[in-house]
PDB file of N, CA and C in Angstrom:
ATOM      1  N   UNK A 137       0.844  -1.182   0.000  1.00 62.00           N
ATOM      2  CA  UNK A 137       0.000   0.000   0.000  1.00 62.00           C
ATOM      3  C   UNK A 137       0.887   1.242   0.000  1.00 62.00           C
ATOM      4  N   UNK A 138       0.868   2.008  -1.188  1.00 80.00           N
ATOM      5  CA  UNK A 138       1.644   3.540  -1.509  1.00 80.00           C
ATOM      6  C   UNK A 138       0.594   4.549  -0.819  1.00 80.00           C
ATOM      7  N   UNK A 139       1.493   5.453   0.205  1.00 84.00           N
ATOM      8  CA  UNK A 139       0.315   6.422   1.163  1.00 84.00           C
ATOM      9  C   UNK A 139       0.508   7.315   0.567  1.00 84.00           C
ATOM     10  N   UNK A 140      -0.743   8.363   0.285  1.00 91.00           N
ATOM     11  CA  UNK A 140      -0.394   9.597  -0.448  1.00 91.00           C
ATOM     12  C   UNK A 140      -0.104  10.948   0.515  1.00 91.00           C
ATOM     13  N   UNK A 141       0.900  11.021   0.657  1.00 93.00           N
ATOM     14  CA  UNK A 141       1.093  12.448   1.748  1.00 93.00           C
ATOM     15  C   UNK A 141       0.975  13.611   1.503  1.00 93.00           C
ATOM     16  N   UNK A 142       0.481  14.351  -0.235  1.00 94.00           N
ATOM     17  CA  UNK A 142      -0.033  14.952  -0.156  1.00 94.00           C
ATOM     18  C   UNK A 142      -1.481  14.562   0.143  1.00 94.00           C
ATOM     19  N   UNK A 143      -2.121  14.074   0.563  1.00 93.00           N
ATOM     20  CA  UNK A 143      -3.490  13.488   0.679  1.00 93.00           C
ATOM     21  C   UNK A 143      -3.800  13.937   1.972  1.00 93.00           C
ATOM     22  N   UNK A 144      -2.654  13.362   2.628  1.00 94.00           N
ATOM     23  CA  UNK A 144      -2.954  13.025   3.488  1.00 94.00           C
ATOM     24  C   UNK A 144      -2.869  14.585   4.712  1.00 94.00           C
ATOM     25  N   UNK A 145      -1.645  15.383   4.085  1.00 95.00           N
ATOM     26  CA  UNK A 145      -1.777  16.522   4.609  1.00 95.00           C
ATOM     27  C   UNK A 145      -2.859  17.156   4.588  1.00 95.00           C
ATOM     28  N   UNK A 146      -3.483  16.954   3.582  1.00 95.00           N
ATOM     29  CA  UNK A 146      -4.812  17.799   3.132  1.00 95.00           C
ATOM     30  C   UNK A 146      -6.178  17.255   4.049  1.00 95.00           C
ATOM     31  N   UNK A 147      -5.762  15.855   4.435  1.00 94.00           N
ATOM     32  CA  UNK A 147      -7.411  15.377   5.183  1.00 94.00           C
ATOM     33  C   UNK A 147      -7.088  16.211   6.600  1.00 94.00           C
ATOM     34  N   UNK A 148      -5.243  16.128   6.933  1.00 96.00           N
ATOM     35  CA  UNK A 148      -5.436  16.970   8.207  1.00 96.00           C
ATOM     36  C   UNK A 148      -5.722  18.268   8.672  1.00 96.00           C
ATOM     37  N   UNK A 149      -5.214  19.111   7.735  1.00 96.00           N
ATOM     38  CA  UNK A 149      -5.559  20.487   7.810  1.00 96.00           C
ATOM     39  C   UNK A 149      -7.060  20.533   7.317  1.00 96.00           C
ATOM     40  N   UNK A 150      -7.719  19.646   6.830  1.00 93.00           N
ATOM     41  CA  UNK A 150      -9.441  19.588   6.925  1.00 93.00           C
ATOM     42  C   UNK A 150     -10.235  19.606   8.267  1.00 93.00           C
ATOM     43  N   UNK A 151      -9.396  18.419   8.832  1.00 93.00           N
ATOM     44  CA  UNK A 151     -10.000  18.495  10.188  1.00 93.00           C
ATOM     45  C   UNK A 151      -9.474  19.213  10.711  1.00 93.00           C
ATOM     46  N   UNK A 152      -8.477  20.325  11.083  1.00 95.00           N
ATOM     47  CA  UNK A 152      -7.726  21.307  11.647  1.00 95.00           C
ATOM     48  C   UNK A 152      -8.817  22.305  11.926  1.00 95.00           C
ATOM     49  N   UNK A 153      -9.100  22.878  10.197  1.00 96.00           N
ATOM     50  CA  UNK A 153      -9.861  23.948  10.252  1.00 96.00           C
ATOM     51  C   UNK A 153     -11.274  23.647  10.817  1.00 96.00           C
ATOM     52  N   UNK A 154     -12.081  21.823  11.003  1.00 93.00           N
ATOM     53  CA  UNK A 154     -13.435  21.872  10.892  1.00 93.00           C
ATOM     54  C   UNK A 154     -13.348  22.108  12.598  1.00 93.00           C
ATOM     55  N   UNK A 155     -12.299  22.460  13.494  1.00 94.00           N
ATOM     56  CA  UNK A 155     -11.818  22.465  14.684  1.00 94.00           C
ATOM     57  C   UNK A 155     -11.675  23.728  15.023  1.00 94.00           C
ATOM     58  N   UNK A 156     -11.675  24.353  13.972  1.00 96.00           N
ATOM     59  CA  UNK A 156     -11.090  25.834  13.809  1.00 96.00           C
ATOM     60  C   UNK A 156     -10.016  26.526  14.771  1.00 96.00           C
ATOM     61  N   UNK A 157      -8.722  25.190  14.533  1.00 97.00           N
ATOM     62  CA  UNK A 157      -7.914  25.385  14.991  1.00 97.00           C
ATOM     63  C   UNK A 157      -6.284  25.947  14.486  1.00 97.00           C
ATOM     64  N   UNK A 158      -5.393  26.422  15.097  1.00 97.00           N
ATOM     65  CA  UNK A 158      -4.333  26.854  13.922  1.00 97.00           C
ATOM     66  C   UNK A 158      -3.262  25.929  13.852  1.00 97.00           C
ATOM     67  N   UNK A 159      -2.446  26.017  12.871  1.00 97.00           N
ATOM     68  CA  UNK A 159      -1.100  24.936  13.417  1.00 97.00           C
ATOM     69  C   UNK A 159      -0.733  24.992  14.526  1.00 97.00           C
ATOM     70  N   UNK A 160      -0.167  26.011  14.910  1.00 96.00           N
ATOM     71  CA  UNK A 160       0.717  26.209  16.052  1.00 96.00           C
ATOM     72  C   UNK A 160      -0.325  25.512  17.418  1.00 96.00           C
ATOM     73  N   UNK A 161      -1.444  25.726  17.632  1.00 97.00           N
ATOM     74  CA  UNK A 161      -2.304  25.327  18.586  1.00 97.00           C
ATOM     75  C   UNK A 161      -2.228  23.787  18.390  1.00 97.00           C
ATOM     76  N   UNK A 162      -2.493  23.436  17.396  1.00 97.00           N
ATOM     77  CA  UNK A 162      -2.351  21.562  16.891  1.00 97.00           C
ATOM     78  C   UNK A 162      -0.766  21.058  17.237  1.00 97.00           C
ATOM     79  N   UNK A 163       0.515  22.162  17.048  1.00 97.00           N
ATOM     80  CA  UNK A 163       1.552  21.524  17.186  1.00 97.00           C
ATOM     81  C   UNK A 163       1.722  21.464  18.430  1.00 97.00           C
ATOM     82  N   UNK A 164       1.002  22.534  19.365  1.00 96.00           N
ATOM     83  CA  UNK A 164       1.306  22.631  20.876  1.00 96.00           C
ATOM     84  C   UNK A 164       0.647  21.111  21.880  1.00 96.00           C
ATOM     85  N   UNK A 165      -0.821  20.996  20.926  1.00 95.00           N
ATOM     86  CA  UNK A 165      -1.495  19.610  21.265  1.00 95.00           C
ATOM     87  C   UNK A 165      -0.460  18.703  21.325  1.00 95.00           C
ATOM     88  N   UNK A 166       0.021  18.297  19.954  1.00 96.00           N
ATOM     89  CA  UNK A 166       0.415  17.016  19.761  1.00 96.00           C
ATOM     90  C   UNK A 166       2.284  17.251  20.366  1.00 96.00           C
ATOM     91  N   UNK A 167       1.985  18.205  20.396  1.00 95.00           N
ATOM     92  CA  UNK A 167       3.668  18.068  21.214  1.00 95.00           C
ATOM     93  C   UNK A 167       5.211  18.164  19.751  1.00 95.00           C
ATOM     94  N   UNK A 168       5.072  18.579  19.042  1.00 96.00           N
ATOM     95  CA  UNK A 168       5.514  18.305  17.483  1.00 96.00           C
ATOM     96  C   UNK A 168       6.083  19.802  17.393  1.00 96.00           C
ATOM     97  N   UNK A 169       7.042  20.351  16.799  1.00 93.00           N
ATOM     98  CA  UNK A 169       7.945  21.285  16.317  1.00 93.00           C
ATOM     99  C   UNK A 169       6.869  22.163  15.776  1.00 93.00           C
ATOM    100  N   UNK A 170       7.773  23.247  15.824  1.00 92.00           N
ATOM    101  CA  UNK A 170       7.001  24.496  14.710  1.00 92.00           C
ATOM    102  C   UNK A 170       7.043  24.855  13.506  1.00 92.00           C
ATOM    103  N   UNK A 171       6.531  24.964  12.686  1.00 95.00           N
ATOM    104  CA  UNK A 171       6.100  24.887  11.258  1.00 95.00           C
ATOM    105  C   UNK A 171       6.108  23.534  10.856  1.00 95.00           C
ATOM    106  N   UNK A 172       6.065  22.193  11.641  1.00 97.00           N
ATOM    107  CA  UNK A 172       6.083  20.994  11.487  1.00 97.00           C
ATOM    108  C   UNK A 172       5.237  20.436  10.310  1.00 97.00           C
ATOM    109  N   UNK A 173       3.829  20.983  11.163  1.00 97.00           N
ATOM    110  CA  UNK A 173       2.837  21.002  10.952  1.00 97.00           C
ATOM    111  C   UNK A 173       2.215  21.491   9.699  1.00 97.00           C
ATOM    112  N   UNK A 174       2.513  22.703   9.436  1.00 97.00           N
ATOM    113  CA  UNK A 174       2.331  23.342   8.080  1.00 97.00           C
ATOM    114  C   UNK A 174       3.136  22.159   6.779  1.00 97.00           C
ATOM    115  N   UNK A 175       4.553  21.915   7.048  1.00 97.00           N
ATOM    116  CA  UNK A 175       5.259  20.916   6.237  1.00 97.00           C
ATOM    117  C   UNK A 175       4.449  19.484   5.922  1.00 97.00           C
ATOM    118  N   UNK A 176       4.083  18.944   6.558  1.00 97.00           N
ATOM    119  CA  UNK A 176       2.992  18.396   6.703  1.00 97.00           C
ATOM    120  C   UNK A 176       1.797  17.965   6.199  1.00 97.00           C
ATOM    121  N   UNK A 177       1.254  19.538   6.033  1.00 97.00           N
ATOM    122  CA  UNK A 177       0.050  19.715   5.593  1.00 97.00           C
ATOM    123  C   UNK A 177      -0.179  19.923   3.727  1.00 97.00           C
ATOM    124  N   UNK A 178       1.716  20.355   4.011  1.00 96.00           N
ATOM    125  CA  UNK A 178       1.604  20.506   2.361  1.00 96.00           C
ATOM    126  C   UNK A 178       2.447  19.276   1.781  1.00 96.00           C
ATOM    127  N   UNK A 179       2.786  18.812   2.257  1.00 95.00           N
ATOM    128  CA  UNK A 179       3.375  17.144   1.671  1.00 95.00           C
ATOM    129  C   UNK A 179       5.279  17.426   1.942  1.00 95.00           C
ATOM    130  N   UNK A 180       5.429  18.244   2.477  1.00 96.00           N
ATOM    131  CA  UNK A 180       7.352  18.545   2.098  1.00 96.00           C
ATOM    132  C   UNK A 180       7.972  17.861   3.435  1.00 96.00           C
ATOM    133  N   UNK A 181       7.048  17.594   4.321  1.00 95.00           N
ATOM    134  CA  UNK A 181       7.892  16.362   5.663  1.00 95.00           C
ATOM    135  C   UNK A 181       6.888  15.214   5.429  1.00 95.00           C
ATOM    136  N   UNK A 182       7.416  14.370   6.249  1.00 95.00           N
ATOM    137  CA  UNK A 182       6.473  12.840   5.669  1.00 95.00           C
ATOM    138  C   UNK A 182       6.466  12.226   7.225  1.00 95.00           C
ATOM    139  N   UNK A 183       5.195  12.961   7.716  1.00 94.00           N
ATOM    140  CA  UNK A 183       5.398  12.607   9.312  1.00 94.00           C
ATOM    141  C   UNK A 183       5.376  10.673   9.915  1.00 94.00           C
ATOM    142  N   UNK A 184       5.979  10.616  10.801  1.00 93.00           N
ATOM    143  CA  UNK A 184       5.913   9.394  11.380  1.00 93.00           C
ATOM    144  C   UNK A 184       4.538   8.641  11.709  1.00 93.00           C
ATOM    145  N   UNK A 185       4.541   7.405  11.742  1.00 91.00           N
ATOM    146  CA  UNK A 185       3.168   6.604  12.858  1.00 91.00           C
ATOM    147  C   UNK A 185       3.098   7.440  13.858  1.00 91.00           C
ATOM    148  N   UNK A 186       3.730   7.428  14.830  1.00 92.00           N
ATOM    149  CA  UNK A 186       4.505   8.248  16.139  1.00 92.00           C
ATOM    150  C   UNK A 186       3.694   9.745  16.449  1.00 92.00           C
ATOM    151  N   UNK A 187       3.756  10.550  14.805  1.00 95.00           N
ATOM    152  CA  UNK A 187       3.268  12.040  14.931  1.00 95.00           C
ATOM    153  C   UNK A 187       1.788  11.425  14.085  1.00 95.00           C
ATOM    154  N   UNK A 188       1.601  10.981  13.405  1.00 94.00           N
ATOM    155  CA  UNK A 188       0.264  10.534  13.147  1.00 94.00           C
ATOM    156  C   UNK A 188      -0.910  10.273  13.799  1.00 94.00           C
ATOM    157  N   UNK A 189      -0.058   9.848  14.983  1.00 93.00           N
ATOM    158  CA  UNK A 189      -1.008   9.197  16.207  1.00 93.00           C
ATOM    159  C   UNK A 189      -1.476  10.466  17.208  1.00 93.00           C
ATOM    160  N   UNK A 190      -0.070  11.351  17.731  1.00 94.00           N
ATOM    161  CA  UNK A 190      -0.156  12.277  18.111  1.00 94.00           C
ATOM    162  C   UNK A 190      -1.205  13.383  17.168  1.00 94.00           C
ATOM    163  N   UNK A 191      -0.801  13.799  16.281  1.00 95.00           N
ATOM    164  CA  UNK A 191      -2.222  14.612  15.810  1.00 95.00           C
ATOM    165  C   UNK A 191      -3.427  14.064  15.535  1.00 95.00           C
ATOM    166  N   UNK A 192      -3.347  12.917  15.746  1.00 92.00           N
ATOM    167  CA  UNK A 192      -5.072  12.094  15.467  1.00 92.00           C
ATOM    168  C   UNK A 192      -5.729  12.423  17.521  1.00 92.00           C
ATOM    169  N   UNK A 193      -4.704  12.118  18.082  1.00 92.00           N
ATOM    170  CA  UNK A 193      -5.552  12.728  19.554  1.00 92.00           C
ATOM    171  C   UNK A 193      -5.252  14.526  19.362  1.00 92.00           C
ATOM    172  N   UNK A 194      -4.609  15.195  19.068  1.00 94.00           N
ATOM    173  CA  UNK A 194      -4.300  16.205  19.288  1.00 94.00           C
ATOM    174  C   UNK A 194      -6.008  16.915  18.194  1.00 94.00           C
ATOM    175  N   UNK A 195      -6.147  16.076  16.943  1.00 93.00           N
ATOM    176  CA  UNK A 195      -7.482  16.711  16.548  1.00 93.00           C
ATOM    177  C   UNK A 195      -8.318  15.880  16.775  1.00 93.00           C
ATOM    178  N   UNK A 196      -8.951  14.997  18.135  1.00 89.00           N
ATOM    179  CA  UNK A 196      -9.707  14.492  18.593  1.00 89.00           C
ATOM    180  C   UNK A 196     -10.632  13.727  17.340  1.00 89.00           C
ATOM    181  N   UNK A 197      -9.830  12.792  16.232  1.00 88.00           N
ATOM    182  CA  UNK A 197     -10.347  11.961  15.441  1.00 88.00           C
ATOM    183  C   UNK A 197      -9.128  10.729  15.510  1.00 88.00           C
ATOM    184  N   UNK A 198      -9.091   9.755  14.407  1.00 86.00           N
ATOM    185  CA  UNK A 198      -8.306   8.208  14.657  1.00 86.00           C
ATOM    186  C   UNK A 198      -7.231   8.978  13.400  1.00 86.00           C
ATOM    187  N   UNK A 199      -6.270   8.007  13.621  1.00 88.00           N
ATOM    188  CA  UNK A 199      -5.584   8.078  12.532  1.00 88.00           C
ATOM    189  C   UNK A 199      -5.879   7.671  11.117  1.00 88.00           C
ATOM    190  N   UNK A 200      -6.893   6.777  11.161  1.00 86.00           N
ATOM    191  CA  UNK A 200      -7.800   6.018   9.876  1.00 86.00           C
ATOM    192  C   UNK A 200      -8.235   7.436   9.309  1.00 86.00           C
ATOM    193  N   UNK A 201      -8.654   8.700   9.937  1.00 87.00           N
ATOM    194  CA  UNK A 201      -9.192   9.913   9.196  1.00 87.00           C
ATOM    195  C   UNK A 201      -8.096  10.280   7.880  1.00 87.00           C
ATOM    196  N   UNK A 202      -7.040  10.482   8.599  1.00 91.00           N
ATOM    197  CA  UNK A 202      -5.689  10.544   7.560  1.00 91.00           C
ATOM    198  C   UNK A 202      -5.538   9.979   6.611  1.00 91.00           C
ATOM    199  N   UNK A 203      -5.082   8.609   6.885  1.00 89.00           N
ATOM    200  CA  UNK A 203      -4.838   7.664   6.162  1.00 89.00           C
ATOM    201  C   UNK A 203      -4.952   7.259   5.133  1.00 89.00           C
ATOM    202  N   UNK A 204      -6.608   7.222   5.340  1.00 82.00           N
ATOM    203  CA  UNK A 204      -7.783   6.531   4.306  1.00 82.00           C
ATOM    204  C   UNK A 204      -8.714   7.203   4.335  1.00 82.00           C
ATOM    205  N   UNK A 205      -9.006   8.364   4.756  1.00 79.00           N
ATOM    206  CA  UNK A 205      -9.857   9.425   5.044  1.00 79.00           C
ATOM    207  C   UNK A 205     -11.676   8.679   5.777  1.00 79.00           C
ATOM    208  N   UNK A 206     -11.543   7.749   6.536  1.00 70.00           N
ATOM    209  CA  UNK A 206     -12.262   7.147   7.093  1.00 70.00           C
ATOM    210  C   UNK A 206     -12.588   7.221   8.667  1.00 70.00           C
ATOM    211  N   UNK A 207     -13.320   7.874   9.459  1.00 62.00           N
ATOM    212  CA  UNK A 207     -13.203   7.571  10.530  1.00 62.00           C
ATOM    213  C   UNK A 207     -14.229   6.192  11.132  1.00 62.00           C
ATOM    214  N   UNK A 208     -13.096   5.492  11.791  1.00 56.00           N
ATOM    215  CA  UNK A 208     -13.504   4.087  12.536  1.00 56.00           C
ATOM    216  C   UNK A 208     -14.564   4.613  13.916  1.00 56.00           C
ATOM    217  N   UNK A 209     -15.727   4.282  13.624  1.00 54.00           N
ATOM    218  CA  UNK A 209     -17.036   4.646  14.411  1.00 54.00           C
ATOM    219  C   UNK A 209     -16.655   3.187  15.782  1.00 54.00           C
ATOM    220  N   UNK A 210     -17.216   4.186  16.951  1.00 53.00           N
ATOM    221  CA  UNK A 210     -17.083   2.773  18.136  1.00 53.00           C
ATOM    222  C   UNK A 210     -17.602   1.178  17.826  1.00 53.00           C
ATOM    223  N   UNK A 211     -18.783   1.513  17.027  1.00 58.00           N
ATOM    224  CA  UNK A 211     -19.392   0.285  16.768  1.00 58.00           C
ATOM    225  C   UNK A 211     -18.739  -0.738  15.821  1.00 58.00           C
ATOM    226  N   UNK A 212     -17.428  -0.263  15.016  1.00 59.00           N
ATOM    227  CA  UNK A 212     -16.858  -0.861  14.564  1.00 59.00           C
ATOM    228  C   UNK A 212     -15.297  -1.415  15.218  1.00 59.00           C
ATOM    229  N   UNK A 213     -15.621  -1.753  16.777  1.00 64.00           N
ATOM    230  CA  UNK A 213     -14.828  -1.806  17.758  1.00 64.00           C
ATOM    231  C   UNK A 213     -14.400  -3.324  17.513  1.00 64.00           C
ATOM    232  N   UNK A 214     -14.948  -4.627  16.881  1.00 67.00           N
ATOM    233  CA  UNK A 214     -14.558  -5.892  16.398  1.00 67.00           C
ATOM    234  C   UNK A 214     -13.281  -5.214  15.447  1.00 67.00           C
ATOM    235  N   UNK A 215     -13.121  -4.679  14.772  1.00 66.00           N
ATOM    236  CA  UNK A 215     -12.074  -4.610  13.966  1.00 66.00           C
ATOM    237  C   UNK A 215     -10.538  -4.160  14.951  1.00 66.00           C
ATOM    238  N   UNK A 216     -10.835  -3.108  15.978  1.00 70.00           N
ATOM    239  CA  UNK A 216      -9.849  -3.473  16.881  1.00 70.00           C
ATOM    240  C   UNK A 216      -9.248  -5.081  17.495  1.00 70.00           C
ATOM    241  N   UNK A 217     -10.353  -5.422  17.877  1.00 74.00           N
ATOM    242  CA  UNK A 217      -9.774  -6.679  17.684  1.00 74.00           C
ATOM    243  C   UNK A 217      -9.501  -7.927  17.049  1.00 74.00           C
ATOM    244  N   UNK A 218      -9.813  -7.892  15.854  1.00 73.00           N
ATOM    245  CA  UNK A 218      -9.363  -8.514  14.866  1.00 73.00           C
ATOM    246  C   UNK A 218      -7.634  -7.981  14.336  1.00 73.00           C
ATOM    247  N   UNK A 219      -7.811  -6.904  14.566  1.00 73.00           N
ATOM    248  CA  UNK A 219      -5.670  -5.671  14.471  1.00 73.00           C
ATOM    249  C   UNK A 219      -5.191  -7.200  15.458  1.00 73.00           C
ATOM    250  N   UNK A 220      -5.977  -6.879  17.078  1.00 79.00           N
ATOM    251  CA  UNK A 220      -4.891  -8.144  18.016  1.00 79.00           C
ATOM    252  C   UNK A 220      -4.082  -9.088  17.366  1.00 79.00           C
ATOM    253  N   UNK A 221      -5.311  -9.900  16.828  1.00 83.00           N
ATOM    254  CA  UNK A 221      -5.613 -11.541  16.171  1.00 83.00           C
ATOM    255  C   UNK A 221      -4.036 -11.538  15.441  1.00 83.00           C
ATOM    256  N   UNK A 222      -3.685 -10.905  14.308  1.00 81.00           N
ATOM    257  CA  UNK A 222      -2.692 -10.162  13.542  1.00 81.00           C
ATOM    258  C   UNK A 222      -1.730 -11.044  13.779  1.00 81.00           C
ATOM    259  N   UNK A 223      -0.905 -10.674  14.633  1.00 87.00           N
ATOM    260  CA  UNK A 223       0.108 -11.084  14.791  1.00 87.00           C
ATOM    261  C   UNK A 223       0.502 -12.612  15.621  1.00 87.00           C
ATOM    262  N   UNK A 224      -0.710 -13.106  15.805  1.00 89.00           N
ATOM    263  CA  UNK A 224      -0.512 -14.553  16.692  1.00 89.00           C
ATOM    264  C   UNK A 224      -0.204 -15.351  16.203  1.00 89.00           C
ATOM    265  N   UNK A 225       0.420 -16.127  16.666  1.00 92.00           N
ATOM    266  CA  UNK A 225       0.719 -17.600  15.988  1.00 92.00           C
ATOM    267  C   UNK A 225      -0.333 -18.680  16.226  1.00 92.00           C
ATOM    268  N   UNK A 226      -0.274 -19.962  15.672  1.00 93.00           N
ATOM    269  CA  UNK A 226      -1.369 -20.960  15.773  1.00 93.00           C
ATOM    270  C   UNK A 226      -1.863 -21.424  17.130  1.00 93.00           C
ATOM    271  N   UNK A 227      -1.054 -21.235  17.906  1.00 95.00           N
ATOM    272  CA  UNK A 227      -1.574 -22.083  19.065  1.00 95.00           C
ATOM    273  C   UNK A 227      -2.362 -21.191  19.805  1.00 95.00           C
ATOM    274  N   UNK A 228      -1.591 -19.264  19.843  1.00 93.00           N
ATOM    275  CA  UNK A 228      -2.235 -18.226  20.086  1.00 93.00           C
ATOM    276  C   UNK A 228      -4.151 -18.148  19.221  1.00 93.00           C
ATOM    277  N   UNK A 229      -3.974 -18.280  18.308  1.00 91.00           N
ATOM    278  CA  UNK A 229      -5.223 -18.518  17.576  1.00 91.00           C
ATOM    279  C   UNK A 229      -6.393 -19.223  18.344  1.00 91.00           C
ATOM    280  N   UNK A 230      -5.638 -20.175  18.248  1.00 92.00           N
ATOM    281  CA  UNK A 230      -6.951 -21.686  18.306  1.00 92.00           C
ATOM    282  C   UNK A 230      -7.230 -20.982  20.111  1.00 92.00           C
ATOM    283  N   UNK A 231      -6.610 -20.282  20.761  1.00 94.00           N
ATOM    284  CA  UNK A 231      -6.911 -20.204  21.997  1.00 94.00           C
ATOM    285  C   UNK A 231      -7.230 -19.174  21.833  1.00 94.00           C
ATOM    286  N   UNK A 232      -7.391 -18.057  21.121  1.00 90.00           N
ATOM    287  CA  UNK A 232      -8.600 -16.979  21.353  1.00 90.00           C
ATOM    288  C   UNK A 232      -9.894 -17.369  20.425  1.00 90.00           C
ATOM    289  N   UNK A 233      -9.455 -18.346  19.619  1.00 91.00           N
ATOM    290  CA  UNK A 233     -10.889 -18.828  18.751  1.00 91.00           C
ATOM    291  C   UNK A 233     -11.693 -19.206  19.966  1.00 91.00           C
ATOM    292  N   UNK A 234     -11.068 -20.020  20.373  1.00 92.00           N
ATOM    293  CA  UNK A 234     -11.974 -21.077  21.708  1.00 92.00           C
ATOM    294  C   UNK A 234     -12.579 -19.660  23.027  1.00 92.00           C
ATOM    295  N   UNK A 235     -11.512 -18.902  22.730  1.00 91.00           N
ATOM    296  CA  UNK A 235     -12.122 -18.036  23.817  1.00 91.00           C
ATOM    297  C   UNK A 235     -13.407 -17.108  23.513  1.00 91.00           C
ATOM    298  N   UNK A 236     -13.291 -16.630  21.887  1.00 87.00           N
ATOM    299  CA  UNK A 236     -14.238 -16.261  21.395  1.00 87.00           C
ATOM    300  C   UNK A 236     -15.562 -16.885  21.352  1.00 87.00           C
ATOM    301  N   UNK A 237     -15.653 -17.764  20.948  1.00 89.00           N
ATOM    302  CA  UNK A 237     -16.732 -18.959  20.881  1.00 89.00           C
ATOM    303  C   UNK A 237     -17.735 -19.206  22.195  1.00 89.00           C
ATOM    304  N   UNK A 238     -16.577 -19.501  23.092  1.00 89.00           N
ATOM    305  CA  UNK A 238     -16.978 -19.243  24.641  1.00 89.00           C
ATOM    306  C   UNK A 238     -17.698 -18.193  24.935  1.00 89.00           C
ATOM    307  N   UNK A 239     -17.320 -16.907  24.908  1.00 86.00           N
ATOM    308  CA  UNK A 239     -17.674 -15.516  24.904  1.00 86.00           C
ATOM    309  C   UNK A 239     -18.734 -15.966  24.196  1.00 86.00           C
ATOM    310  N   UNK A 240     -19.092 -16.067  23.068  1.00 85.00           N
ATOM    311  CA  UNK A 240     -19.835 -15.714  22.238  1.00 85.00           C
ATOM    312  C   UNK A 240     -21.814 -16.321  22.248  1.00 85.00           C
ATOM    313  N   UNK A 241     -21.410 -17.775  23.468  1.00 87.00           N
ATOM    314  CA  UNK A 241     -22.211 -18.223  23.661  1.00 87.00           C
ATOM    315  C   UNK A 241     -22.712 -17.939  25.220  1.00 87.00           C
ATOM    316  N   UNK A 242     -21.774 -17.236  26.133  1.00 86.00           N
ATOM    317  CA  UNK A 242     -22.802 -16.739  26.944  1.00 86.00           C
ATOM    318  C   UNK A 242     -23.922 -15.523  26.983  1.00 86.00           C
ATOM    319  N   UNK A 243     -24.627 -15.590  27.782  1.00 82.00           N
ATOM    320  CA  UNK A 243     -25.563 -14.685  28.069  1.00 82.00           C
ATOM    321  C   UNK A 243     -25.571 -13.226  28.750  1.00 82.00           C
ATOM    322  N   UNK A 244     -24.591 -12.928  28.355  1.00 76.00           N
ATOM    323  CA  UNK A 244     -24.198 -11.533  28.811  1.00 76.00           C
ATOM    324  C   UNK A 244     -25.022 -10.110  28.836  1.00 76.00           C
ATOM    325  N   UNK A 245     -25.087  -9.250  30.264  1.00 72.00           N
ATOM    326  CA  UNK A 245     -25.887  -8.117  29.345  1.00 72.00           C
ATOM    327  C   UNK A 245     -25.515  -7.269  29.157  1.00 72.00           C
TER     328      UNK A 245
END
């Protein structure tokens, strides 16, 4: 997957302004350098996971807004854990399958 960073600058300074917030206020959020942000926004730095994450809390949306210009709604909270699943190996598997299953058949409210 090729990320487009001018794209992607552009979904952030979208949500910046729908915040009606300025760089410097967003760089002070996320904790990130000055004119960072502006670089950024216009594609000439190619920010980290690290600062991605940081301005996704700093403009109170996910990093998926960026990304893929999608924001992940709570109710689509199974896909967090399906990210877990990811990286397990087989034996890890078959023991959250079984745990799932379990889960899945009690009566919970």
């Amino acid at each position: 997957m090729t990320l487009d960073y001018s794209l992607i600058g552009k979904r952030i300074a979208r949500r910046r302004k729908q915040l009606g917030l300025k760089q410097s206020e967003v760089e002070e959020r996320a904790g990130i350098g000055d004119k960072y942000l502006s670089n950024i926004e216009r594609a000439i730095s190619i920010p980290s996971t690290e600062v991605i994450m940081r301005l996704a809390i700093a403009l109170e949306t996910t990093p998926d807004e960026f990304l893929v210009g999608a924001v992940r709604h709570p109710e689509e909270g199974w896909q967090d854990v399906a990210e877990l699943l990811r990286p397990m190996n087989e034996k890890q598997l078959a023991l959250a399958r079984s745990l799932l299953t379990w889960l899945g058949e009690q009566d919970l409210p």
